[in-house]
Coordinates of C-alpha atoms in Angstrom, one line a residue:
M298 CA -47.8 19.0 -18.9
K299 CA -44.3 20.4 -19.6
G300 CA -43.9 24.1 -19.5
I301 CA -41.8 25.6 -22.5
V302 CA -40.8 28.9 -22.1
V303 CA -39.7 30.8 -25.1
T304 CA -38.0 34.1 -25.5
G305 CA -37.7 36.0 -28.6
A306 CA -40.9 34.5 -29.5
S307 CA -42.3 37.5 -31.7
G308 CA -39.1 36.9 -34.0
V309 CA -38.9 35.1 -37.2
V310 CA -37.5 31.8 -35.6
G311 CA -39.4 32.3 -32.5
G312 CA -42.8 32.4 -34.5
A313 CA -41.8 29.1 -36.3
L314 CA -41.0 27.4 -33.0
L315 CA -44.3 28.7 -31.4
R316 CA -46.1 27.2 -34.5
R317 CA -44.3 23.6 -34.0
L318 CA -44.8 23.5 -30.2
S319 CA -48.4 24.4 -30.7
G320 CA -49.0 21.1 -32.0
E321 CA -47.9 19.4 -29.1
P322 CA -50.8 18.7 -26.6
E323 CA -48.6 17.7 -23.7
M324 CA -46.8 21.0 -23.8
D325 CA -47.6 24.4 -22.0
I326 CA -46.2 27.0 -24.2
I327 CA -45.4 30.5 -22.6
A328 CA -44.0 33.2 -24.8
L329 CA -42.2 36.2 -23.1
S330 CA -42.1 39.5 -24.5
R331 CA -41.3 43.1 -23.2
R332 CA -44.7 44.5 -24.7
D333 CA -48.2 42.8 -24.6
M334 CA -48.5 40.5 -27.3
S335 CA -51.5 38.7 -25.9
G336 CA -53.9 37.8 -28.9
T337 CA -51.4 37.1 -31.3
G338 CA -49.3 33.7 -32.5
P339 CA -50.8 30.2 -32.7
E340 CA -53.7 28.9 -30.4
G341 CA -52.5 27.5 -27.2
V342 CA -49.7 30.0 -26.6
S343 CA -49.9 32.0 -23.4
W344 CA -48.1 35.2 -23.8
R345 CA -46.6 36.9 -20.6
T346 CA -44.8 40.6 -20.4
T347 CA -41.4 40.6 -18.7
D348 CA -38.6 43.2 -17.9
Y349 CA -36.3 40.2 -17.7
S350 CA -35.3 41.1 -14.3
V351 CA -34.6 37.9 -12.1
K352 CA -37.6 38.7 -9.9
S353 CA -39.9 38.8 -13.0
L354 CA -38.4 35.7 -14.6
T355 CA -38.5 33.8 -11.3
E356 CA -42.2 34.4 -11.3
L357 CA -42.8 33.4 -15.0
L358 CA -40.4 30.4 -14.7
E359 CA -42.2 28.5 -11.8
G360 CA -42.8 25.0 -13.0
A361 CA -41.2 25.1 -16.3
Y362 CA -39.5 22.2 -17.7
A363 CA -37.7 23.9 -20.4
V364 CA -36.4 27.5 -21.6
V365 CA -35.5 28.2 -25.4
H366 CA -33.6 31.8 -25.3
L367 CA -33.9 33.0 -28.8
A368 CA -34.0 36.9 -27.8
G369 CA -31.0 38.9 -28.6
S370 CA -29.8 41.8 -30.9
D371 CA -29.0 41.5 -34.4
G372 CA -25.6 41.2 -35.4
T373 CA -25.0 44.8 -37.0
K374 CA -23.7 46.3 -33.9
A375 CA -20.0 47.2 -34.0
D376 CA -18.9 47.6 -30.1
L377 CA -18.9 44.7 -27.7
S378 CA -20.7 46.9 -25.0
D379 CA -23.6 47.1 -27.4
Y380 CA -24.4 43.6 -26.3
D381 CA -24.3 44.2 -22.7
G382 CA -27.9 44.0 -22.2
D383 CA -27.9 40.7 -24.2
L384 CA -25.5 39.2 -21.9
A385 CA -27.2 40.6 -18.8
I386 CA -30.8 39.2 -20.0
T387 CA -29.0 35.7 -20.6
D388 CA -27.5 35.8 -17.3
N389 CA -31.0 36.7 -15.5
L390 CA -32.6 33.9 -17.6
L391 CA -29.9 31.3 -16.3
K392 CA -30.0 32.5 -12.8
A393 CA -33.9 32.4 -12.7
S394 CA -33.9 29.0 -14.3
A395 CA -31.5 27.6 -11.9
E396 CA -33.5 28.8 -8.9
C397 CA -36.9 27.6 -10.4
G398 CA -35.5 24.1 -11.2
V399 CA -35.7 24.1 -15.0
E400 CA -34.3 20.9 -16.3
R401 CA -33.3 22.2 -19.6
F402 CA -32.1 25.7 -21.3
I403 CA -31.3 26.1 -25.0
Y404 CA -29.6 29.0 -25.9
A405 CA -29.5 30.4 -29.8
S406 CA -25.9 31.1 -30.5
S407 CA -24.4 31.5 -34.0
R408 CA -21.9 30.2 -36.6
L409 CA -20.1 33.5 -36.1
V410 CA -18.3 32.3 -33.0
Y411 CA -16.1 30.1 -35.4
G412 CA -14.7 32.9 -37.7
N413 CA -11.5 31.4 -39.2
P414 CA -12.3 30.1 -42.8
D415 CA -9.1 28.3 -43.1
N416 CA -10.3 25.7 -40.5
I417 CA -13.6 24.4 -42.0
P418 CA -15.7 22.6 -41.8
W419 CA -15.8 23.6 -38.1
T420 CA -16.9 21.0 -35.6
E421 CA -18.1 21.5 -32.0
E422 CA -14.7 21.1 -30.7
T423 CA -13.2 23.7 -33.2
A424 CA -11.4 26.6 -31.2
P425 CA -13.7 29.8 -31.5
E426 CA -12.4 32.7 -33.4
P427 CA -14.9 35.3 -33.6
R428 CA -14.5 38.3 -36.2
S429 CA -16.9 40.6 -34.9
A430 CA -18.5 41.9 -31.4
Y431 CA -21.7 39.9 -32.1
G432 CA -19.7 36.8 -32.2
V433 CA -17.7 37.6 -29.2
N434 CA -21.0 38.2 -27.3
K435 CA -22.2 34.8 -28.3
I436 CA -19.3 33.3 -26.8
R437 CA -19.7 35.2 -23.5
C438 CA -23.2 34.0 -23.4
E439 CA -22.1 30.4 -24.1
E440 CA -19.6 30.6 -21.2
L441 CA -22.4 31.8 -18.8
C442 CA -24.2 28.5 -20.2
R443 CA -21.5 26.4 -19.3
S444 CA -21.0 27.9 -15.7
Y445 CA -24.8 27.7 -14.7
S446 CA -24.9 24.2 -16.0
G447 CA -22.0 23.1 -14.0
K448 CA -23.4 25.0 -10.6
S449 CA -26.9 23.9 -11.0
G450 CA -26.7 20.5 -12.9
M451 CA -29.2 22.1 -15.7
K452 CA -28.8 20.4 -18.9
V453 CA -27.8 23.4 -21.2
I454 CA -27.4 23.3 -25.0
A455 CA -25.7 26.0 -27.0
V456 CA -27.0 25.9 -30.6
R457 CA -24.8 27.5 -33.1
I458 CA -27.2 28.3 -36.0
A459 CA -26.2 28.8 -39.7
Q460 CA -27.8 31.8 -41.5
V461 CA -31.5 31.5 -41.4
L462 CA -33.5 31.6 -44.5
S463 CA -37.2 32.5 -44.0
E464 CA -40.0 33.6 -46.3
T465 CA -41.1 36.2 -43.9
S466 CA -37.9 37.9 -43.2
Q467 CA -37.8 41.7 -44.1
M468 CA -34.2 42.0 -43.8
R469 CA -32.5 43.3 -47.1
N470 CA -29.7 40.7 -47.3
M471 CA -28.6 38.8 -50.4
V472 CA -31.1 35.8 -49.9
N473 CA -34.1 38.0 -49.3
V474 CA -33.3 40.2 -52.5
F475 CA -32.8 37.1 -54.3
R476 CA -36.5 35.6 -53.0
D477 CA -38.1 38.7 -53.9
L478 CA -36.5 39.2 -57.4
A479 CA -37.2 35.5 -58.2
G480 CA -40.7 35.6 -57.2
E481 CA -41.5 38.7 -59.2
G482 CA -39.8 37.2 -62.3
K483 CA -37.0 39.6 -62.4
E484 CA -33.3 39.2 -63.0
L485 CA -31.1 38.2 -60.2
T486 CA -27.4 39.6 -60.2
V487 CA -24.2 37.7 -58.6
T488 CA -21.0 39.9 -58.5
G489 CA -17.9 38.6 -57.6
R490 CA -15.9 35.1 -58.2
S491 CA -18.6 33.2 -56.2
E492 CA -16.0 30.6 -54.8
A493 CA -16.7 30.9 -51.1
V494 CA -19.4 28.5 -49.9
R495 CA -21.9 29.5 -46.9
Q496 CA -24.2 27.1 -45.0
Y497 CA -27.9 28.0 -44.5
I498 CA -30.7 26.5 -42.8
Y499 CA -34.7 26.9 -43.1
T500 CA -36.7 28.5 -39.9
G501 CA -39.0 25.5 -40.2
D502 CA -36.0 23.1 -39.8
L503 CA -34.5 25.1 -37.1
A504 CA -37.8 25.1 -35.4
E505 CA -38.0 21.1 -35.5
I506 CA -34.6 20.8 -34.2
L507 CA -34.9 23.4 -31.4
F508 CA -38.3 21.1 -30.6
R509 CA -36.2 17.8 -30.6
L510 CA -33.6 19.4 -28.5
I511 CA -36.0 19.7 -25.8
S512 CA -36.0 16.2 -25.1
A513 CA -32.8 15.0 -26.5
D514 CA -30.5 12.9 -24.5
V515 CA -27.9 15.2 -23.3
H516 CA -25.8 16.1 -20.1
G517 CA -24.4 19.1 -18.6
F518 CA -23.3 21.6 -21.2
S519 CA -23.7 20.8 -25.1
I520 CA -22.7 22.7 -28.1
I521 CA -24.5 21.6 -31.1
N522 CA -24.0 23.0 -34.8
A523 CA -27.1 23.7 -36.9
G524 CA -27.1 24.0 -40.5
M525 CA -27.8 22.3 -43.7
D526 CA -25.6 19.2 -44.8
R527 CA -23.7 21.4 -47.5
A528 CA -22.8 25.1 -48.3
Y529 CA -23.4 26.9 -51.2
T530 CA -21.8 29.6 -53.4
N531 CA -24.0 32.9 -54.0
L532 CA -24.3 31.7 -58.0
Q533 CA -25.4 28.3 -56.8
I534 CA -28.1 30.0 -54.5
A535 CA -29.1 32.4 -57.1
Q536 CA -29.7 29.6 -59.5
A537 CA -31.7 27.6 -56.9
F538 CA -34.0 30.5 -56.3
N539 CA -34.7 30.7 -60.0
R540 CA -35.5 27.1 -60.2
A541 CA -37.6 27.1 -57.0
Y542 CA -39.7 30.2 -58.1
G543 CA -39.9 29.0 -61.8
N544 CA -38.0 32.1 -62.8
S545 CA -36.6 31.6 -66.6
I546 CA -34.6 34.6 -66.7
P547 CA -31.0 33.6 -66.3
V548 CA -28.8 34.6 -63.6
R549 CA -26.4 37.6 -64.5
Y550 CA -23.1 36.7 -63.3
D551 CA -20.2 39.2 -63.3
D552 CA -17.0 37.3 -62.1
R553 CA -14.4 40.4 -62.8
K554 CA -14.3 41.6 -59.0
P555 CA -12.8 39.6 -56.0
E556 CA -15.3 38.4 -53.6
T557 CA -15.8 40.2 -50.5
I558 CA -16.9 37.1 -48.2
T559 CA -15.4 34.0 -46.8
S560 CA -16.2 30.4 -46.6
S561 CA -18.7 29.4 -43.6
V562 CA -19.2 25.8 -42.9
M563 CA -20.1 23.8 -39.8
D564 CA -20.1 20.1 -39.4
V565 CA -23.8 18.9 -38.4
E566 CA -22.8 15.2 -37.8
K567 CA -23.6 15.7 -34.1
L568 CA -26.8 17.3 -34.9
K569 CA -28.1 14.4 -36.9
R570 CA -27.0 11.7 -34.4
L571 CA -28.5 13.6 -31.4
T572 CA -31.8 14.7 -33.1
G573 CA -32.1 11.9 -35.9
F574 CA -33.0 14.9 -38.2
V575 CA -31.4 16.0 -41.5
P576 CA -32.2 19.7 -42.6
G577 CA -33.4 20.1 -46.1
D578 CA -30.8 20.9 -48.8
M579 CA -31.0 24.5 -50.6
D580 CA -33.5 23.2 -53.4
E581 CA -35.8 21.8 -51.1
T582 CA -35.8 24.5 -48.8
L583 CA -36.5 27.1 -51.4
R584 CA -39.3 25.2 -52.8
R585 CA -41.2 25.0 -49.3
M586 CA -40.5 28.9 -49.5
A587 CA -41.9 29.2 -52.9
N588 CA -45.0 27.0 -52.2
S589 CA -45.7 28.9 -49.0
R590 CA -46.2 32.3 -51.1
I591 CA -49.1 30.4 -53.2

């Protein structure tokens, strides 16, 4: 059996990945957490507590084939020093993985490493220009991944992830407000010119991508963009929510104010070639989210 270790397994993406992995009988799934999570999650998942020290991790990673590192702070912190703990945990995980002979390490990075909307669509070769401490920290962690891959020969993949859509997320961002209002048959409001386009990905599709990357044909250190094949304006997203949830109340659109967001689009051709998988578009994703509520 292949031992697959998942950090951040209690999160939205982590939970989706555990459900995907639990359907693979040849995989021994170990989920790491700072607190006792035993008895939760899908059948076949073994929870282990850790303080993320090298000593603790070395004991837990012994014999593992792959580590999928999803744990980390959200993107709301203002100062780079606020993410030093994330950097230290990533360093410890890489060090323990190298010591234990882990063959593959998958790191959850972000679209926010790119930053400059004038260069879209961003390819994996686009020079990073992060505009936030969160994006800068993701670059720091990616460089750690590159370094450990070079020193140990471990195959390391940094997955730059688009904004995630989920039926279970409790964050009060725009798409989740749209989800709740459309599901309740209430009016959705879009304020601003709705010209910028942004890219998303469904948790179930992201879990499938992470699963496929565990066995993908890669060498050394790789960067992979992960998102839908196209991007959408806020107005298009609101209208798609109404279609998916059967909400007949038209979207209220006020284009008198300038838009406060910029476009964010990654090229995902490398992802499709490497995994043979094409993430669902917005309408397909929202239909899946709506059906999961029934």
